PDB file of C-alpha atoms in Angstrom:
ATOM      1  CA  UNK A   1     -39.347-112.279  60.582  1.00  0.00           C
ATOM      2  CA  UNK A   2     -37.283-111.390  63.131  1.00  0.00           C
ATOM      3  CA  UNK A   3     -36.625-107.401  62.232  1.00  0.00           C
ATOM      4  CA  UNK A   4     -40.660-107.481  62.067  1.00  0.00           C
ATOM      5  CA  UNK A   5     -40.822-109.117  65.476  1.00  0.00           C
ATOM      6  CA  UNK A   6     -38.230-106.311  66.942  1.00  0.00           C
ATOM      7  CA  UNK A   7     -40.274-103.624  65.469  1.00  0.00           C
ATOM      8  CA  UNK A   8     -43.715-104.533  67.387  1.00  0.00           C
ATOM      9  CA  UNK A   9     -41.387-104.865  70.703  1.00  0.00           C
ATOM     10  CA  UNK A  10     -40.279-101.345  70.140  1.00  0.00           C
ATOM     11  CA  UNK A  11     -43.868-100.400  69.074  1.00  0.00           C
ATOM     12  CA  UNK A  12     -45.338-101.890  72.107  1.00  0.00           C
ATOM     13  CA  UNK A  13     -41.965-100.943  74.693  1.00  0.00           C
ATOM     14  CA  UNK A  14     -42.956 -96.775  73.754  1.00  0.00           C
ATOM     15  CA  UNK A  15     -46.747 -96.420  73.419  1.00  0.00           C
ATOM     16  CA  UNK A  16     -49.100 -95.288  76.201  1.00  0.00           C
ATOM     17  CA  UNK A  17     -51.944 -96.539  77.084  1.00  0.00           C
ATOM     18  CA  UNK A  18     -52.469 -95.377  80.658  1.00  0.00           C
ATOM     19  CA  UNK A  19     -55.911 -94.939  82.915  1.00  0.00           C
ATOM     20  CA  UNK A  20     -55.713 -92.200  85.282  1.00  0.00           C
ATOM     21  CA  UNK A  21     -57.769 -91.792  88.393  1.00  0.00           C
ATOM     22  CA  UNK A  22     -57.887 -89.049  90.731  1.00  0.00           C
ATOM     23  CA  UNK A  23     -59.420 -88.794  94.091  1.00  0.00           C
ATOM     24  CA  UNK A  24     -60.162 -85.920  96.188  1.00  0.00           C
ATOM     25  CA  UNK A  25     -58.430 -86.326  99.710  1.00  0.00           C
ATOM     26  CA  UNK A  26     -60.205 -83.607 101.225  1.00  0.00           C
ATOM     27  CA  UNK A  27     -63.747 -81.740 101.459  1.00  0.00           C
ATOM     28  CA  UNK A  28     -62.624 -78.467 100.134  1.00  0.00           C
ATOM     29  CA  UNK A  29     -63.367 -77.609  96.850  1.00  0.00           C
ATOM     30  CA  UNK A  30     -60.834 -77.569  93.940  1.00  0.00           C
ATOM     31  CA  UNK A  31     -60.625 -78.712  90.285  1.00  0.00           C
ATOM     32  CA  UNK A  32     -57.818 -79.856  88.245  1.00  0.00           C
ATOM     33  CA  UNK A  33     -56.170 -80.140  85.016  1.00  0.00           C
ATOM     34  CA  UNK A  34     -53.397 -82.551  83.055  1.00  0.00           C
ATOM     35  CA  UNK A  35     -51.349 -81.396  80.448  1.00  0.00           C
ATOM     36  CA  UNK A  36     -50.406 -83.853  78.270  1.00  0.00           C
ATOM     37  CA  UNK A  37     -46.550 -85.291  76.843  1.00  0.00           C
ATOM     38  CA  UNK A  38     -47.997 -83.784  73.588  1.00  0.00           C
ATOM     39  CA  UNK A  39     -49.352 -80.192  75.004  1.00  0.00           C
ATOM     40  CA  UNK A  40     -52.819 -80.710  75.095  1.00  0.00           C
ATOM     41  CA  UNK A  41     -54.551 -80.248  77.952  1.00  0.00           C
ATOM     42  CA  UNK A  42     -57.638 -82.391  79.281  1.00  0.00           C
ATOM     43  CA  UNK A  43     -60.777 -81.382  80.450  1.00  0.00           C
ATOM     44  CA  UNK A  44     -60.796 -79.587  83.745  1.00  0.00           C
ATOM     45  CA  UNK A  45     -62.087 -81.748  86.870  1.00  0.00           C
ATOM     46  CA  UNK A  46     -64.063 -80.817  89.566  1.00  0.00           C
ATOM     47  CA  UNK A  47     -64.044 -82.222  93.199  1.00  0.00           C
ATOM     48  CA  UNK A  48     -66.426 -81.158  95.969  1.00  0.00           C
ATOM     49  CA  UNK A  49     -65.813 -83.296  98.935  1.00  0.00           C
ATOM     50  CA  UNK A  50     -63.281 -86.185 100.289  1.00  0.00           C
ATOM     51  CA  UNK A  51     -63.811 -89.421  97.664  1.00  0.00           C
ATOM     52  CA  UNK A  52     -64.985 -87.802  94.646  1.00  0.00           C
ATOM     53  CA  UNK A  53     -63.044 -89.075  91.699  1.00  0.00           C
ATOM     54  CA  UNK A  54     -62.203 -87.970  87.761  1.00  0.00           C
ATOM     55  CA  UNK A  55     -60.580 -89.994  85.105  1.00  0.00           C
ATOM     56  CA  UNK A  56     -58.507 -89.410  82.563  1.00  0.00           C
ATOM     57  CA  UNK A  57     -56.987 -91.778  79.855  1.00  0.00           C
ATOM     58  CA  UNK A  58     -53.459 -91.333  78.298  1.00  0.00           C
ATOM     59  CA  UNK A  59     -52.566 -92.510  74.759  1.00  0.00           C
ATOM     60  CA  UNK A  60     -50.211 -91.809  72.516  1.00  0.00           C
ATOM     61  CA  UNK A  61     -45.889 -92.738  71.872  1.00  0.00           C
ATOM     62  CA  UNK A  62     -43.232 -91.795  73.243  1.00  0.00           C
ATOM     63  CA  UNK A  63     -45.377 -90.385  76.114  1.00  0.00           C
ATOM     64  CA  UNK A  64     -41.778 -90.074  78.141  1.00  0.00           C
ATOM     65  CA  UNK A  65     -40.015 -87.033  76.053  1.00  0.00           C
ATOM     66  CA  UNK A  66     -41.917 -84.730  77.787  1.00  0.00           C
ATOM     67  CA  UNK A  67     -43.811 -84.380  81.289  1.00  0.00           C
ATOM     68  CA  UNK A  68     -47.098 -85.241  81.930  1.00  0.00           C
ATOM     69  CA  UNK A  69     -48.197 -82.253  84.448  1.00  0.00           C
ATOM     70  CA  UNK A  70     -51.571 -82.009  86.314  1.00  0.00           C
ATOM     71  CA  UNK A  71     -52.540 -78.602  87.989  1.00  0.00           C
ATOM     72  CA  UNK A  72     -54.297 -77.965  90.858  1.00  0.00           C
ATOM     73  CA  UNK A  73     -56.909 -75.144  91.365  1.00  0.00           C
ATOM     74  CA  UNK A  74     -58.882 -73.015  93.712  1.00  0.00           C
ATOM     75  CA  UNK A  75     -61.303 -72.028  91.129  1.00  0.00           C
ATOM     76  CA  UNK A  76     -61.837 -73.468  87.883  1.00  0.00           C
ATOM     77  CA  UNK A  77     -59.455 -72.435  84.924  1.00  0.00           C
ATOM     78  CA  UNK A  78     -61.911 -72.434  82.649  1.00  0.00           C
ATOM     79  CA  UNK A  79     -63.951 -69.192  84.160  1.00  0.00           C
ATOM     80  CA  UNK A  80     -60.887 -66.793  84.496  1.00  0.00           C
ATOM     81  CA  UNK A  81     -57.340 -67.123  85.847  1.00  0.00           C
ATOM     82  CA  UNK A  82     -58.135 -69.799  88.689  1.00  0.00           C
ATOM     83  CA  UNK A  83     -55.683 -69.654  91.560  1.00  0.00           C
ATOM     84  CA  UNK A  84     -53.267 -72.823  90.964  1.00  0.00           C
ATOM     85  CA  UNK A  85     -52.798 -74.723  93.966  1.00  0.00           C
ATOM     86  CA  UNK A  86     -49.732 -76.718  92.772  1.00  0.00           C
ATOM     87  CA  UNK A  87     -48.370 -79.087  90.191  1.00  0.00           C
ATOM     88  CA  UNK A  88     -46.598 -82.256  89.620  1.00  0.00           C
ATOM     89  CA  UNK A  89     -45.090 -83.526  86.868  1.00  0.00           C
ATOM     90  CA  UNK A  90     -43.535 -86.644  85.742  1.00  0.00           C
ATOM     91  CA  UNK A  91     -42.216 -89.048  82.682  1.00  0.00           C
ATOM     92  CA  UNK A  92     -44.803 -91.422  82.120  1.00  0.00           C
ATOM     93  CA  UNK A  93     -44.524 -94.363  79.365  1.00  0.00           C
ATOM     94  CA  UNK A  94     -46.558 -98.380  79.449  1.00  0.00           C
ATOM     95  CA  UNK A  95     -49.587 -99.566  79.746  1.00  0.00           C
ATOM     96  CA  UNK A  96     -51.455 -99.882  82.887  1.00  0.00           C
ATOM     97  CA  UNK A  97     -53.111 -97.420  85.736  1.00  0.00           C
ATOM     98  CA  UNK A  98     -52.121 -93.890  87.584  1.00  0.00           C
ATOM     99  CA  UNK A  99     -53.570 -93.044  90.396  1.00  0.00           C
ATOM    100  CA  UNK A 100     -53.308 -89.251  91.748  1.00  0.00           C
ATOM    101  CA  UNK A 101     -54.407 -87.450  94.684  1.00  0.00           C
ATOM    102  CA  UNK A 102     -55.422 -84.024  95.197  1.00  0.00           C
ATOM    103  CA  UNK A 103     -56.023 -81.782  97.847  1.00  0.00           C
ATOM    104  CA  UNK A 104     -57.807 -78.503  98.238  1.00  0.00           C
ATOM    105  CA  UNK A 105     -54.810 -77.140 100.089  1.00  0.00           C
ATOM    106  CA  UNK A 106     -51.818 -79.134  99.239  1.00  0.00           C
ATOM    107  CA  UNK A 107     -49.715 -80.212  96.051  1.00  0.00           C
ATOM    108  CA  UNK A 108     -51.371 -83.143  94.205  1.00  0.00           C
ATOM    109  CA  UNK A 109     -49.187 -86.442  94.473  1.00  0.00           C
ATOM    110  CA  UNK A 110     -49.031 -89.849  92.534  1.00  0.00           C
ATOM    111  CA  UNK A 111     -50.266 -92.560  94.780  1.00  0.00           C
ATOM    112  CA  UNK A 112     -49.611 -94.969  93.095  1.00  0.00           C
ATOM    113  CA  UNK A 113     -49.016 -96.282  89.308  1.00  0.00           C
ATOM    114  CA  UNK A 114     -49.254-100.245  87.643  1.00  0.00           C
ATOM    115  CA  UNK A 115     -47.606-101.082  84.823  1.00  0.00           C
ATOM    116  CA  UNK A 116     -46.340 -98.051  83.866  1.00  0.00           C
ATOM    117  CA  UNK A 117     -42.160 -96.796  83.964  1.00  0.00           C
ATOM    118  CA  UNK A 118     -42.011 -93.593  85.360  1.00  0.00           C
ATOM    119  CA  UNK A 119     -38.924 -90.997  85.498  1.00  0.00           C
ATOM    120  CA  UNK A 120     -38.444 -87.754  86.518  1.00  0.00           C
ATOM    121  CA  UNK A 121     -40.723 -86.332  88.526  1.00  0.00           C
ATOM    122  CA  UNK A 122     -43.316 -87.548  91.134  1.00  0.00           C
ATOM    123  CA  UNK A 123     -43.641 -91.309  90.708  1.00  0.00           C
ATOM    124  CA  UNK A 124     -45.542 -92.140  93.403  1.00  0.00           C
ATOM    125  CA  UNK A 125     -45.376 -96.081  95.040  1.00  0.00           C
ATOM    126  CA  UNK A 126     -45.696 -99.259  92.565  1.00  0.00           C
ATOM    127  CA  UNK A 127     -48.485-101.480  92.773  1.00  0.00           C
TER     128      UNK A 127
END
């Protein structure tokens, strides 16, 4: 009973299960892109003035051996080499909420982030 109830705490301890939001801070436009603990990359986002916002969902385990990047771009990546903006990256592992900001002429930065440990990297504030 007990080595089962130690393996569901480690189960639970390194999964992710994380929401991500972005928000455009600016009325330029710009599109971005995450790539993913595993390698895989998401869908790329588009923003075309101040307050739009993308999601993005994070699942998997052990999320935190390996960054969790997003890109910023000019233009999108999709149609041809887009012009990268900037990057951040950090070590991401729980369950709970992200929330990014990006800007058509700056680095993208975590705001903030709930329930989730982060190392490494950009962490942004905590909830």
């Amino acid at each position: 009973m007990l080595v089962a109830l130690l393996c569901l705490l480690v189960t639970v301890v390194y999964t992710c299960d994380i929401d991500v939001e972005l928000e455009s801070q600016t009325d330029g436009i710009m599109h971005s892109q995450f790539t993913f603990h595993n390698g895989t990359k998401s869908k790329v986002h588009h923003y075309k003035k101040k307050g739009d916002k993308n999601k993005a969902h994070i699942v998997g385990g052990l999320c935190n051996l390996q960054p969790t990047i997003l890109k910023t771009y000019k233009e999108d990546p999709e149609l041809g080499s887009g012009k990268q903006i900037g990057e951040t990256r950090a070590f991401l592992e729980g369950a709970g909420m992200v929330h990014y900001m990006v800007h058509h002429d700056a680095w993208p930065r975590m705001g903030m982030r709930v329930g989730v440990s982060c190392g490494f990297g950009d962490c942004g504030g905590r909830g």
